[in-house]
mmCIF file of C-alpha atoms in Angstrom:
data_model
loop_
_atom_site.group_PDB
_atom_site.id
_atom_site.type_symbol
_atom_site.label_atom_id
_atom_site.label_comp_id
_atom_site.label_asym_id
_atom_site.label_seq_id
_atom_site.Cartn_x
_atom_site.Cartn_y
_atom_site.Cartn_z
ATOM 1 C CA UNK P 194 67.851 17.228 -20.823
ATOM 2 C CA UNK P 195 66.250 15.121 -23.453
ATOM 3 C CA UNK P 196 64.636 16.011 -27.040
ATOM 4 C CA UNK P 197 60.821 15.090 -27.502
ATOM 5 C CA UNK P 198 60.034 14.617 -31.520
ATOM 6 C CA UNK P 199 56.804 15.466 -32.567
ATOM 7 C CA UNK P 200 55.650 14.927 -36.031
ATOM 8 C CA UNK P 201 53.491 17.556 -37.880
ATOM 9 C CA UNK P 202 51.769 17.264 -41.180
ATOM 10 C CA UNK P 203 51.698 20.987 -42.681
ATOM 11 C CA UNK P 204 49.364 20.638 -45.540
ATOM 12 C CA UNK P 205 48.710 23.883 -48.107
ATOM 13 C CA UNK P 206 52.558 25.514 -47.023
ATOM 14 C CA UNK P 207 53.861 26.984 -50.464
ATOM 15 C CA UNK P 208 51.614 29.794 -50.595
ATOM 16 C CA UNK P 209 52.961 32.956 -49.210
ATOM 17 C CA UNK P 210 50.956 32.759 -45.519
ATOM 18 C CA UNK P 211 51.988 29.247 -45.272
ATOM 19 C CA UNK P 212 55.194 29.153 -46.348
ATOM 20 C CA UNK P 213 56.685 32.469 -44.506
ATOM 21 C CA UNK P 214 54.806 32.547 -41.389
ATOM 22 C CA UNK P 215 53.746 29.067 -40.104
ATOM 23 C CA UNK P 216 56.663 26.961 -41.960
ATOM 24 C CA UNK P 217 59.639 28.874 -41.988
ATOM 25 C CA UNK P 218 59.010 31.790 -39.276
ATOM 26 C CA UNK P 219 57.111 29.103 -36.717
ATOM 27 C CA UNK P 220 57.588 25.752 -36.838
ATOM 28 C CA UNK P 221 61.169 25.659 -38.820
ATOM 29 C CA UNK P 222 62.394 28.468 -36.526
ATOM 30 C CA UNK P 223 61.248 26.120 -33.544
ATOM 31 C CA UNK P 224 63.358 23.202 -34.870
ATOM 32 C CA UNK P 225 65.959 25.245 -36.002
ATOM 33 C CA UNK P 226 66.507 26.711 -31.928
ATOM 34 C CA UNK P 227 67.133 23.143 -30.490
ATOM 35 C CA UNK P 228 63.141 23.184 -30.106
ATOM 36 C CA UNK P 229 60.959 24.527 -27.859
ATOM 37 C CA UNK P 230 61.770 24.203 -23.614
ATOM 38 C CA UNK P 231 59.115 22.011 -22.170
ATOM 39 C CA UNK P 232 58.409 21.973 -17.993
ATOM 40 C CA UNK P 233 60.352 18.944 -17.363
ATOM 41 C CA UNK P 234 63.534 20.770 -19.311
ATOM 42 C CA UNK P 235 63.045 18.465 -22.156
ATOM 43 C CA UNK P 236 62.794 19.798 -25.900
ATOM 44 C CA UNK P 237 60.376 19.754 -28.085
ATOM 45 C CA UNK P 238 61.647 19.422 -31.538
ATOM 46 C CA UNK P 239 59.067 19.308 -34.786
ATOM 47 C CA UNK P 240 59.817 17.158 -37.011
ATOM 48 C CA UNK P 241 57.880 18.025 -40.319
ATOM 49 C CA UNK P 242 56.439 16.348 -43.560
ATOM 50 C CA UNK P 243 55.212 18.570 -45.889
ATOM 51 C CA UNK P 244 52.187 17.959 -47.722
ATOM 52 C CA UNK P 245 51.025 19.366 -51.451
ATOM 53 C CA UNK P 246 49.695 18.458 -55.217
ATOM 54 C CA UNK P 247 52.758 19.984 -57.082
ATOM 55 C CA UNK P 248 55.847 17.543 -56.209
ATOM 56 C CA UNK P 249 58.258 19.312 -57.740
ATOM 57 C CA UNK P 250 57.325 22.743 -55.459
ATOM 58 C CA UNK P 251 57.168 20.662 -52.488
ATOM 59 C CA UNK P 252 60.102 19.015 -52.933
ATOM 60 C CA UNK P 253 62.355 22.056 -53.560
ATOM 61 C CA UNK P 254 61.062 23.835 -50.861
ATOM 62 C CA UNK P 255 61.762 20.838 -48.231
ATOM 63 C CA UNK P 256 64.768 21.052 -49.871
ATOM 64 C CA UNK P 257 65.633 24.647 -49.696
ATOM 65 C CA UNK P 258 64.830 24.645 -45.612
ATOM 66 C CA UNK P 259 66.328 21.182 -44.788
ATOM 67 C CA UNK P 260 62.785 19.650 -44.826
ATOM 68 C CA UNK P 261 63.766 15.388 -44.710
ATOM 69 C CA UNK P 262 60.048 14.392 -45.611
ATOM 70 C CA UNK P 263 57.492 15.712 -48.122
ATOM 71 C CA UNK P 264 54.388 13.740 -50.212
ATOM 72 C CA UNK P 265 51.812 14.511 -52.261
ATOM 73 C CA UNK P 266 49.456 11.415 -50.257
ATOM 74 C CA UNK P 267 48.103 12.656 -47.716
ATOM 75 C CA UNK P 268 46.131 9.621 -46.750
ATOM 76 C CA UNK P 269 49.195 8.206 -45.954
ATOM 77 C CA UNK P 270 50.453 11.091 -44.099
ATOM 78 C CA UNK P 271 47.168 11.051 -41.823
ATOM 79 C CA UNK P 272 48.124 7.021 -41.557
ATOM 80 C CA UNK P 273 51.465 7.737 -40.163
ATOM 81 C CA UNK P 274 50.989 6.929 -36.354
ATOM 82 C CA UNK P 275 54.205 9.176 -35.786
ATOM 83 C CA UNK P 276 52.995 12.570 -36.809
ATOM 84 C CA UNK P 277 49.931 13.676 -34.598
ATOM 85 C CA UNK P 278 49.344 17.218 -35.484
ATOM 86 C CA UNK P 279 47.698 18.211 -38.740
ATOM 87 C CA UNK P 280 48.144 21.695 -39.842
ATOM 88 C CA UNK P 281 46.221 23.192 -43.276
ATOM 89 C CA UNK P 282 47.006 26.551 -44.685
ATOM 90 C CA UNK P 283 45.461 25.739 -48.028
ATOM 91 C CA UNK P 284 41.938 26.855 -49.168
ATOM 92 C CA UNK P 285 39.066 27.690 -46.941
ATOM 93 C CA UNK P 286 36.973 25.512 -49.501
ATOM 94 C CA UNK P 287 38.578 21.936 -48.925
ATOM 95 C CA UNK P 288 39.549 22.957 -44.908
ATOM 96 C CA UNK P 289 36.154 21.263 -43.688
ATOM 97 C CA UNK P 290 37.050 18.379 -45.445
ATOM 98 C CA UNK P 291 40.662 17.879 -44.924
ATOM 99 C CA UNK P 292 40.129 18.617 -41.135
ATOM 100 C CA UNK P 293 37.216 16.384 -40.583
ATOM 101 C CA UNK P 294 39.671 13.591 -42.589
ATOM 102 C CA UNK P 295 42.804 14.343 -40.176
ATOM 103 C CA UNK P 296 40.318 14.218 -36.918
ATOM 104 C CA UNK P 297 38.827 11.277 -37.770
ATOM 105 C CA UNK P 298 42.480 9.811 -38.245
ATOM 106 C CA UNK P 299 42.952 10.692 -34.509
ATOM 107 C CA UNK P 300 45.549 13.636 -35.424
ATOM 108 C CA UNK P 301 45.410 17.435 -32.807
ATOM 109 C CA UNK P 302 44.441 20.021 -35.614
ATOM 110 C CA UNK P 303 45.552 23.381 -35.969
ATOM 111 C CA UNK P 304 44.417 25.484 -39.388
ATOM 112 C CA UNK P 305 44.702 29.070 -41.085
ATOM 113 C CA UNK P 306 41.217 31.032 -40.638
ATOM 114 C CA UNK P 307 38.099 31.624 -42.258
ATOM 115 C CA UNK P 308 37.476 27.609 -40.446
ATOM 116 C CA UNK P 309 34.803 27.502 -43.604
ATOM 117 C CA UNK P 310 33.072 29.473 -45.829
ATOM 118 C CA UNK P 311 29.898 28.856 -44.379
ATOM 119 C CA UNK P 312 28.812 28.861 -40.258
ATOM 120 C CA UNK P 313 27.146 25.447 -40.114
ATOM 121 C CA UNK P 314 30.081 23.686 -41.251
ATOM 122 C CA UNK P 315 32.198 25.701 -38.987
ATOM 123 C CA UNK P 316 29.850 24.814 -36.365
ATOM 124 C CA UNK P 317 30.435 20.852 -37.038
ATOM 125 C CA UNK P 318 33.897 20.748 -37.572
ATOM 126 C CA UNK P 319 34.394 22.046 -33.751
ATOM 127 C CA UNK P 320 31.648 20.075 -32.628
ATOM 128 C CA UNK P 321 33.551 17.139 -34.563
ATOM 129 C CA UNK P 322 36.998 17.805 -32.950
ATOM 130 C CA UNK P 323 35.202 18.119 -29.776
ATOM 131 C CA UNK P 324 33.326 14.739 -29.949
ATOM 132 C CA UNK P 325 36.496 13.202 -30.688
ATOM 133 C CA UNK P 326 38.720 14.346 -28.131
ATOM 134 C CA UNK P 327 41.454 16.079 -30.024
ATOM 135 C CA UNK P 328 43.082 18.934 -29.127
ATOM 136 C CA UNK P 329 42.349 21.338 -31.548
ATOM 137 C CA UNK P 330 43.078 25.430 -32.205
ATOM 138 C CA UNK P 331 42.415 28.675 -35.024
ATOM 139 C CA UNK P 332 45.037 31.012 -36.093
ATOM 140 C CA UNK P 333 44.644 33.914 -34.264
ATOM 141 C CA UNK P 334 48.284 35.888 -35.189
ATOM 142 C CA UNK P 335 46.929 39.574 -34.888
ATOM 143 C CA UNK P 336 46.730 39.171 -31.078
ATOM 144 C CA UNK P 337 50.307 38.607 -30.934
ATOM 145 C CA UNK P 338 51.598 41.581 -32.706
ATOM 146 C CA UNK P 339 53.255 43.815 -30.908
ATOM 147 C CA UNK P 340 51.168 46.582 -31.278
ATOM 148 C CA UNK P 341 48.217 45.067 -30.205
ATOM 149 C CA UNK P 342 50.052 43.033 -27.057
ATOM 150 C CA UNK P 343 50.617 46.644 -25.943
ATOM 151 C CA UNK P 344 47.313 48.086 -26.365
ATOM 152 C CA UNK P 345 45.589 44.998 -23.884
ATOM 153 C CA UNK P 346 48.288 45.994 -21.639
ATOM 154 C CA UNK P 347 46.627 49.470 -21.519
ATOM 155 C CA UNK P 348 42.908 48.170 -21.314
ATOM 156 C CA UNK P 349 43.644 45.682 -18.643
ATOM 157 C CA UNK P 350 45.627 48.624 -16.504
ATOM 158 C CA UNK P 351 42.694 50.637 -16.993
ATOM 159 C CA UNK P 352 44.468 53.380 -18.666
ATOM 160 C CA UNK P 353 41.269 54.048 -20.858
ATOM 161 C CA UNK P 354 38.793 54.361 -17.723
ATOM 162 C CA UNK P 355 35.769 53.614 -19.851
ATOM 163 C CA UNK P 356 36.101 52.943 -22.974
ATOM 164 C CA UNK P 357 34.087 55.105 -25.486
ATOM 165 C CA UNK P 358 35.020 53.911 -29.012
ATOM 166 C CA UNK P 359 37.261 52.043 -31.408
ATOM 167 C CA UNK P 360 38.437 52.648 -34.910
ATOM 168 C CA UNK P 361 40.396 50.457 -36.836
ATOM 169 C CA UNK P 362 41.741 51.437 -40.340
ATOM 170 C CA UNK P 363 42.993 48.397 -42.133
ATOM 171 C CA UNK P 364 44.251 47.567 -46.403
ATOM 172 C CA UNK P 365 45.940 49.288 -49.047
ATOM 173 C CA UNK P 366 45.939 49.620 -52.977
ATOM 174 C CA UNK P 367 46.401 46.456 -54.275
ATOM 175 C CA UNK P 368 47.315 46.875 -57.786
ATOM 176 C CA UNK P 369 44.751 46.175 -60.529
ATOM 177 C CA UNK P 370 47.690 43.653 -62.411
ATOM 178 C CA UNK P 371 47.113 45.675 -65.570
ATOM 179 C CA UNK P 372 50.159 48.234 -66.151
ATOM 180 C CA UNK P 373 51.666 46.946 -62.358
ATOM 181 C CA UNK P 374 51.385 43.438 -61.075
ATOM 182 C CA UNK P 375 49.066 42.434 -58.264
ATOM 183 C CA UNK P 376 50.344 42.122 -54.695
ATOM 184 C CA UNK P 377 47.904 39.409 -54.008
ATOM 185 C CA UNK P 378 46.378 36.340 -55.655
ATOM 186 C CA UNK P 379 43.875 36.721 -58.246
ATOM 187 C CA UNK P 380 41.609 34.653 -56.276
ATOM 188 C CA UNK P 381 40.839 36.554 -54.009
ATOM 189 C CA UNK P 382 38.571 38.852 -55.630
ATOM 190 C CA UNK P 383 36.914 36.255 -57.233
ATOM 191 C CA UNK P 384 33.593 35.295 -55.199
ATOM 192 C CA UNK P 385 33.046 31.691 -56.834
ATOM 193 C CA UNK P 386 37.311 30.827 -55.492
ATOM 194 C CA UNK P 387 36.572 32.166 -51.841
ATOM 195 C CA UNK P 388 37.517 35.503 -52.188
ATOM 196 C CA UNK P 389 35.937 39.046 -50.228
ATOM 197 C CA UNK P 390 37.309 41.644 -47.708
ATOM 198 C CA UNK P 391 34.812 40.433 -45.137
ATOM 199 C CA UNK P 392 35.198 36.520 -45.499
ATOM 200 C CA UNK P 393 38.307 37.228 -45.199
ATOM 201 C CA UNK P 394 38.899 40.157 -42.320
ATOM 202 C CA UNK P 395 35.533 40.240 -40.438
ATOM 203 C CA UNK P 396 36.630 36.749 -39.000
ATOM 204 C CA UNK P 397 40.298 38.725 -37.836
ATOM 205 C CA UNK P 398 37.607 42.050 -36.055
ATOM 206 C CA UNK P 399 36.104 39.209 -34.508
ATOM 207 C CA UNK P 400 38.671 37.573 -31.838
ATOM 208 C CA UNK P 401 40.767 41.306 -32.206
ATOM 209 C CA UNK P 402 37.534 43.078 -30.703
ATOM 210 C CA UNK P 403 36.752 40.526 -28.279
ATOM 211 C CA UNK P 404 40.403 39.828 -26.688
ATOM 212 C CA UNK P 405 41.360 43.490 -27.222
ATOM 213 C CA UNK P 406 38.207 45.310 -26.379
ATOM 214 C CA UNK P 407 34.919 43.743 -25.459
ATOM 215 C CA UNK P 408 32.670 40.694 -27.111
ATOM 216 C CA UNK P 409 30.820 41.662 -30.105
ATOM 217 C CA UNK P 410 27.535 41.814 -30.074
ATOM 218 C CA UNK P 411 26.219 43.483 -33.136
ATOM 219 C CA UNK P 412 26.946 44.089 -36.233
ATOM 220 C CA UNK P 413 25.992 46.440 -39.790
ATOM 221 C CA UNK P 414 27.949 46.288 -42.316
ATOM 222 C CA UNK P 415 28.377 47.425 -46.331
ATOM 223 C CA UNK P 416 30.532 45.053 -48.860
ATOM 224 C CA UNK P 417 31.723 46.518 -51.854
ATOM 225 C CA UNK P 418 33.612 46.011 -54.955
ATOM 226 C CA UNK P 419 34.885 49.227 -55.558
ATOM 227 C CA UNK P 420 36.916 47.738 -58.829
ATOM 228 C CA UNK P 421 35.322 45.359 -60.965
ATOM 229 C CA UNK P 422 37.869 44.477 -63.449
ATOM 230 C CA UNK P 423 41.380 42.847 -62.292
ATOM 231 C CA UNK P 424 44.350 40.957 -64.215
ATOM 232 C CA UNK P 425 45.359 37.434 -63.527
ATOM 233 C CA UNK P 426 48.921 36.253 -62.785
ATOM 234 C CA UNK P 427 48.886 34.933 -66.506
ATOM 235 C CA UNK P 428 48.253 39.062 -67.309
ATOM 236 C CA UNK P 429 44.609 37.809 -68.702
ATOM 237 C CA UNK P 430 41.381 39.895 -67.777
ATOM 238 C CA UNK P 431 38.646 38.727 -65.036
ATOM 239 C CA UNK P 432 35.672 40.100 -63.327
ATOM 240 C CA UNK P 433 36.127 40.911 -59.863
ATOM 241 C CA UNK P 434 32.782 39.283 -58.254
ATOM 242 C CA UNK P 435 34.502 39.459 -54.628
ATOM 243 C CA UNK P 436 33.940 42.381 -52.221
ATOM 244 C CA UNK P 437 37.423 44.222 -52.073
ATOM 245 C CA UNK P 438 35.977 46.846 -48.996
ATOM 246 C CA UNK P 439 34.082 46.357 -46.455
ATOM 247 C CA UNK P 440 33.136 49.306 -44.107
ATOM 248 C CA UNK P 441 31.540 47.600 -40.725
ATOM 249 C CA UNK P 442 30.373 49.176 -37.298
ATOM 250 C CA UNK P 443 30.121 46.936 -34.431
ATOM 251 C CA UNK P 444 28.108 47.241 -30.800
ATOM 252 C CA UNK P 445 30.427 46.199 -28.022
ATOM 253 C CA UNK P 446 29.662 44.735 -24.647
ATOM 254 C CA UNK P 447 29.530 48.284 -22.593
ATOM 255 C CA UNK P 448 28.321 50.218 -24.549
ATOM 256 C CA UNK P 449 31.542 50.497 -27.108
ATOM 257 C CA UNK P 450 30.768 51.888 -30.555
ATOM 258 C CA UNK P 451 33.613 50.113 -32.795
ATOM 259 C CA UNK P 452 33.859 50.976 -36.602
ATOM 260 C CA UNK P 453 36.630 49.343 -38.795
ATOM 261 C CA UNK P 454 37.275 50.119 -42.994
ATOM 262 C CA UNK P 455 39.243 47.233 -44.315
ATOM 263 C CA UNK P 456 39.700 47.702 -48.211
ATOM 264 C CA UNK P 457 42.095 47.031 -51.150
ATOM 265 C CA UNK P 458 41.182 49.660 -52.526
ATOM 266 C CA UNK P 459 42.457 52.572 -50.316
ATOM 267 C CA UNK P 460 46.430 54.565 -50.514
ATOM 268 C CA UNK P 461 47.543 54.634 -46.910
ATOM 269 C CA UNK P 462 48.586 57.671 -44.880
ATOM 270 C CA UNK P 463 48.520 56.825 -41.561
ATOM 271 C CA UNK P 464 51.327 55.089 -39.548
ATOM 272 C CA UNK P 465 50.907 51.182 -40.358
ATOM 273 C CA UNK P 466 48.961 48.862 -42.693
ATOM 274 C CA UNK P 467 46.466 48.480 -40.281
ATOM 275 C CA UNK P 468 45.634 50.694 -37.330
ATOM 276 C CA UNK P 469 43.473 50.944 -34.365
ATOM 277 C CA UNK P 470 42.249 53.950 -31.907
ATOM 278 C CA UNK P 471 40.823 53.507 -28.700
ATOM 279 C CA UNK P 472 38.974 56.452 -26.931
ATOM 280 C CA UNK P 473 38.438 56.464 -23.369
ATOM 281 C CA UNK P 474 37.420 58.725 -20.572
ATOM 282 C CA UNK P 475 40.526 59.139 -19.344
ATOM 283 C CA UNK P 476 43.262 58.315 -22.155
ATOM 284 C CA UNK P 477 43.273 57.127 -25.748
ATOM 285 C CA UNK P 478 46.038 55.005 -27.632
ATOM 286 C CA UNK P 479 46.720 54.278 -31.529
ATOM 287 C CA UNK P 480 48.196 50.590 -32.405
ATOM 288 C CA UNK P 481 49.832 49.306 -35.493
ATOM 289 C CA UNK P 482 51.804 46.305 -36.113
ATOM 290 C CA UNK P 483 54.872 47.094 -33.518
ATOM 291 C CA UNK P 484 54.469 50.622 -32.321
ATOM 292 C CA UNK P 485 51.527 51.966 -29.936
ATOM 293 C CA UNK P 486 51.025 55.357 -29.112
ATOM 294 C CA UNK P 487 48.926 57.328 -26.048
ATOM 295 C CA UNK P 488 47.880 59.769 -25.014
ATOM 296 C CA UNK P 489 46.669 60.629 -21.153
ATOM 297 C CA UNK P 490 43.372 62.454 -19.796
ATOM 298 C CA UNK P 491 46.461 64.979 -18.234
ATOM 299 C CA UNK P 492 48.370 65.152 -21.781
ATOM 300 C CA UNK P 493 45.294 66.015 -23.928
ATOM 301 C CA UNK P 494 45.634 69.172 -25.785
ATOM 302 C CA UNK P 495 42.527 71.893 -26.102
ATOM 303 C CA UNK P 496 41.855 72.896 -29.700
ATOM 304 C CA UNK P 497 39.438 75.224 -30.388
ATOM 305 C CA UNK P 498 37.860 75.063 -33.992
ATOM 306 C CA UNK P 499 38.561 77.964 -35.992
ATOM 307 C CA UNK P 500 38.198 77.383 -39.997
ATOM 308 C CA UNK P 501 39.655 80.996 -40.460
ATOM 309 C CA UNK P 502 43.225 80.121 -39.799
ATOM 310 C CA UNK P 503 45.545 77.779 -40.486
ATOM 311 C CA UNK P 504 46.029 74.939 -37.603
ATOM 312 C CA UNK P 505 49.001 75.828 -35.589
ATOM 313 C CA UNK P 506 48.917 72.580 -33.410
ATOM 314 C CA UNK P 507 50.873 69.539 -33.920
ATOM 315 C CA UNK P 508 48.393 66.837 -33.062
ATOM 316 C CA UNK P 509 51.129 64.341 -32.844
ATOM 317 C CA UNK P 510 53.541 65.750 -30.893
ATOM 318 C CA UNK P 511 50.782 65.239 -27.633
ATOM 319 C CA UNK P 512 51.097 61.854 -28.030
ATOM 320 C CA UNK P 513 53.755 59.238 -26.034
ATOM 321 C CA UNK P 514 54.793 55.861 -27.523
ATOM 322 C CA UNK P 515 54.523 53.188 -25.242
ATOM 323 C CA UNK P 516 57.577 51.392 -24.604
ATOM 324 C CA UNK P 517 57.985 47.138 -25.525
ATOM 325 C CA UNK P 518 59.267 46.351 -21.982
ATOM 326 C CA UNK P 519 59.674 43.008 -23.456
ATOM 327 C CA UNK P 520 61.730 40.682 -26.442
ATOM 328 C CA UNK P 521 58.776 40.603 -28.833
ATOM 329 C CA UNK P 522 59.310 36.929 -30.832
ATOM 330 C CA UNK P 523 57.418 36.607 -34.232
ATOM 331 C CA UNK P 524 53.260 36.732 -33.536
ATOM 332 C CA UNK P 525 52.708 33.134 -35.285
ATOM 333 C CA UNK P 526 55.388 31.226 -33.911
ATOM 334 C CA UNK P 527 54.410 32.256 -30.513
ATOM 335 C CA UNK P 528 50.902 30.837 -31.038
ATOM 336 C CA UNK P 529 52.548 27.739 -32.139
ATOM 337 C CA UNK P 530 54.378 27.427 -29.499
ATOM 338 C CA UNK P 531 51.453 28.122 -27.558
ATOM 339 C CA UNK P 532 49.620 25.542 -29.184
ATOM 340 C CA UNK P 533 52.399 22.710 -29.058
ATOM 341 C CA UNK P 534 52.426 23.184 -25.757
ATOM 342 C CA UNK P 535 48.827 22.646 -25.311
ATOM 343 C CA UNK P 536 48.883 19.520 -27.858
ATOM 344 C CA UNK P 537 52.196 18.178 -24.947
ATOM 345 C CA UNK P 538 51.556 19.902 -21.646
ATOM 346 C CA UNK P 539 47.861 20.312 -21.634
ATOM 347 C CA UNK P 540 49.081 23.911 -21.446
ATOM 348 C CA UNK P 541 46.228 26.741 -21.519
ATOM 349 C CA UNK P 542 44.860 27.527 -24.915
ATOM 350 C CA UNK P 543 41.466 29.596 -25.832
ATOM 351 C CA UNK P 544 41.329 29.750 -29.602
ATOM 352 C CA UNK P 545 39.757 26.384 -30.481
ATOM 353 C CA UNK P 546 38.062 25.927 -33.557
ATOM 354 C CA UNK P 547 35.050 27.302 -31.794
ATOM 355 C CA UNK P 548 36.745 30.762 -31.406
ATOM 356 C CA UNK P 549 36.994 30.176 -35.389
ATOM 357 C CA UNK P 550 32.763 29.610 -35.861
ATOM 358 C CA UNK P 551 32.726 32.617 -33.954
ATOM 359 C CA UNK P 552 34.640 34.198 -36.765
ATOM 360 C CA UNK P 553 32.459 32.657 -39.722
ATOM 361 C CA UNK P 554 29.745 33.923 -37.725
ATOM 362 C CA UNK P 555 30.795 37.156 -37.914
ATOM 363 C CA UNK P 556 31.501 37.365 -41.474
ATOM 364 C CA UNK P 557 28.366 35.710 -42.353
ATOM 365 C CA UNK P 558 25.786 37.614 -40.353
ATOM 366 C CA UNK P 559 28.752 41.181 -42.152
ATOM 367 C CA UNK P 560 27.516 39.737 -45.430
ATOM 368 C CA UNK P 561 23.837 39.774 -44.257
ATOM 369 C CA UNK P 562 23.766 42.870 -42.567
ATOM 370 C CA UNK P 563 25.222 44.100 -46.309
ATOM 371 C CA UNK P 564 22.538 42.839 -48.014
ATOM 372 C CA UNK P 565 19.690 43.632 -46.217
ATOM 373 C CA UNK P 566 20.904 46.978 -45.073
ATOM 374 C CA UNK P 567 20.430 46.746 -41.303
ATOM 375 C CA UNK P 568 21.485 45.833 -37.962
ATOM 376 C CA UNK P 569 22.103 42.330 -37.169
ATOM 377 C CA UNK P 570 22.536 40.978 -33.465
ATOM 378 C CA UNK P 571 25.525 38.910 -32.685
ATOM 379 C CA UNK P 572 24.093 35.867 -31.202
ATOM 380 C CA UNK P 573 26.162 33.515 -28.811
ATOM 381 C CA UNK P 574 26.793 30.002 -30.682
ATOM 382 C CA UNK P 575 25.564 26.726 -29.144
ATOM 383 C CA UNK P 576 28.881 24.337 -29.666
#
């Protein structure tokens, strides 16, 4: 057994996304196991340089996680023959550009999602990575949660019979930063910096309905900023020109009816930060992050409505959690994995940067639908 090195240049890393998930839960995680087990019992071991504007930050933090390499030029990064994987978890405003510059220096791209803020360039930059002949992929980490691995084990065993609905209830309150600081950055309810609840999520509903559920094939949607005043990290006043809620229905392939609230702006009692609820003929399930409940055509209670009396039933006790019946590893370093085996093996991969137009689509045609107050069809994209 030998070790394979492959170099990867993880631009945009010291934000909280990049940083926790991709760096230190994926691709240091990876390294830090002996690698990754290849076919031919060889390992794959990454080997990163870490790429940012603030030296100092990126130099404690390869520090701090036993990081060799790090540079703030990232035209010389892109020059290094060595590394051949670029990866960008920075803003969605400079990804067109930075991915475009790191396909055109021959390097396999992987990025965070929104792809862009607008379709068109999404639409190029796959187009671009597909003229060129790199291997290239979109973050897709929801379909790798637990919760959600276990609810397209129920669809594909046909436990719902046909499916009926979805509902997905997704956000929480995200402090104003006035009397209690922010959880998030203050740029993300700013409009002009790339912020909004459906730039941001619509492009998640997208390849979560589609894998999960059924294509999407139309949607109507209403974008709100519920709170139009925030403080900054710096404790300074701003106006809020970002959507923080978006409440969108969606038209499924079959006939599904799928509705999903996403807002910062909501205090959650349900069982996770983001839930969904299929209904089917013949069962129904409820998935958050780890855990996924159902409940059986056999198992389904028979209330009768009576406003007169106080409900005696215990809706929750009907229901039966479905068990893991597996080692669940961390959602994004098992799409890296996926994806370094793709970039190596020419192992199977879906989520291209196509599946990430798709996404941009979605949230573009939710922003239309908002403004316009109407139905808008989901059409198929020619890439």
């Amino acid at each position: 057994m030998a070790q394979q090195r492959i170099g990867i240049i993880m631009h945009g890393v010291t934000g909280r996304m990049g940083m926790n998930q991709h760096l230190i839960r994926s691709v240091l995680a990876i390294r830090d196991q002996g690698g990754m087990l290849l076919k031919d019992g060889d390992r794959l071991v990454p080997d990163v340089i870490i790429v940012g504007r603030n030296e100092k930050k990126i130099a404690e933090l390869a520090a701090k996680h036993g990081v060799e390499r790090y540079t703030t030029d990232l035209d010389a990064a892109l020059a290094n023959p060595d590394d051949t994987i670029f990866f960008d978890a920075a803003s969605t405003q400079m990804r067109p550009g930075l991915l475009r510059k790191a396909i055109d220096a021959g390097k396999h791209v992987y990025s965070e999602k929104p792809v862009s803020e607008g379709l068109d360039e999404a639409i190029a930059i796959a187009k671009h990575a597909k003229a060129k002949g790199v291997k290239n992929g979109i973050v897709h980490d929801k379909l790798d949660l637990p919760g959600l691995v276990k609810l397209k084990r129920l669809r594909d065993s046909g436990f719902f019979g046909k499916i009926l609905s979805v509902r997905g209830e997704f956000g929480y309150w995200v402090f104003e930063g006035d009397w209690m600081a922010a959880q998030r950055p203050s740029w993300n309810y700013r409009k002009q910096d790339g912020g909004g609840m459906v730039s941001d999520m619509l492009c998640h509903w997208r390849y979560v309905l589609d894998n999960v559920v059924a294509p999407v094939k139309a949607v109507s949607c209403n974008a709100v900023t519920h709170i139009p005043e925030r403080w900054d990290e710096n404790g300074d006043p701003y106006n809020a020109t970002a959507d923080d809620a978006a409440y969108a229905t969606f038209e499924l392939e079959g006939d599904i009816i799928a509705h999903i609230n996403s807002s910062w702006c909501t205090r959650v009692r349900r069982d996770d930060l983001v839930t969904f609820h299929i209904d089917g003929t013949h069962g129904s399930a409820v998935a958050g992050l780890h855990t996924c409940y159902s409940q059986a055509r056999v198992n389904t209670p028979k209330p009768v409505w009576n406003p007169d009396q106080k409900q005696t039933m215990n809706f929750f006790e009907d229901w039966v959690e479905v068990p893991d019946n597996t080692v669940f590893d961390n959602g994004f370093k098992v799409q890296w994995e996926q994806f370094l085996r793709h970039v190596v093996e020419d192992g199977p991969w879906s989520y291209t940067l196509e599946e990430g137009a798709k996404g941009v689509q979605l949230a573009e045609l939710g922003y239309e639908s908002s403004e316009k107050r109407c139905w808008l069809d989901v059409p198929a994209l020619d890439i």
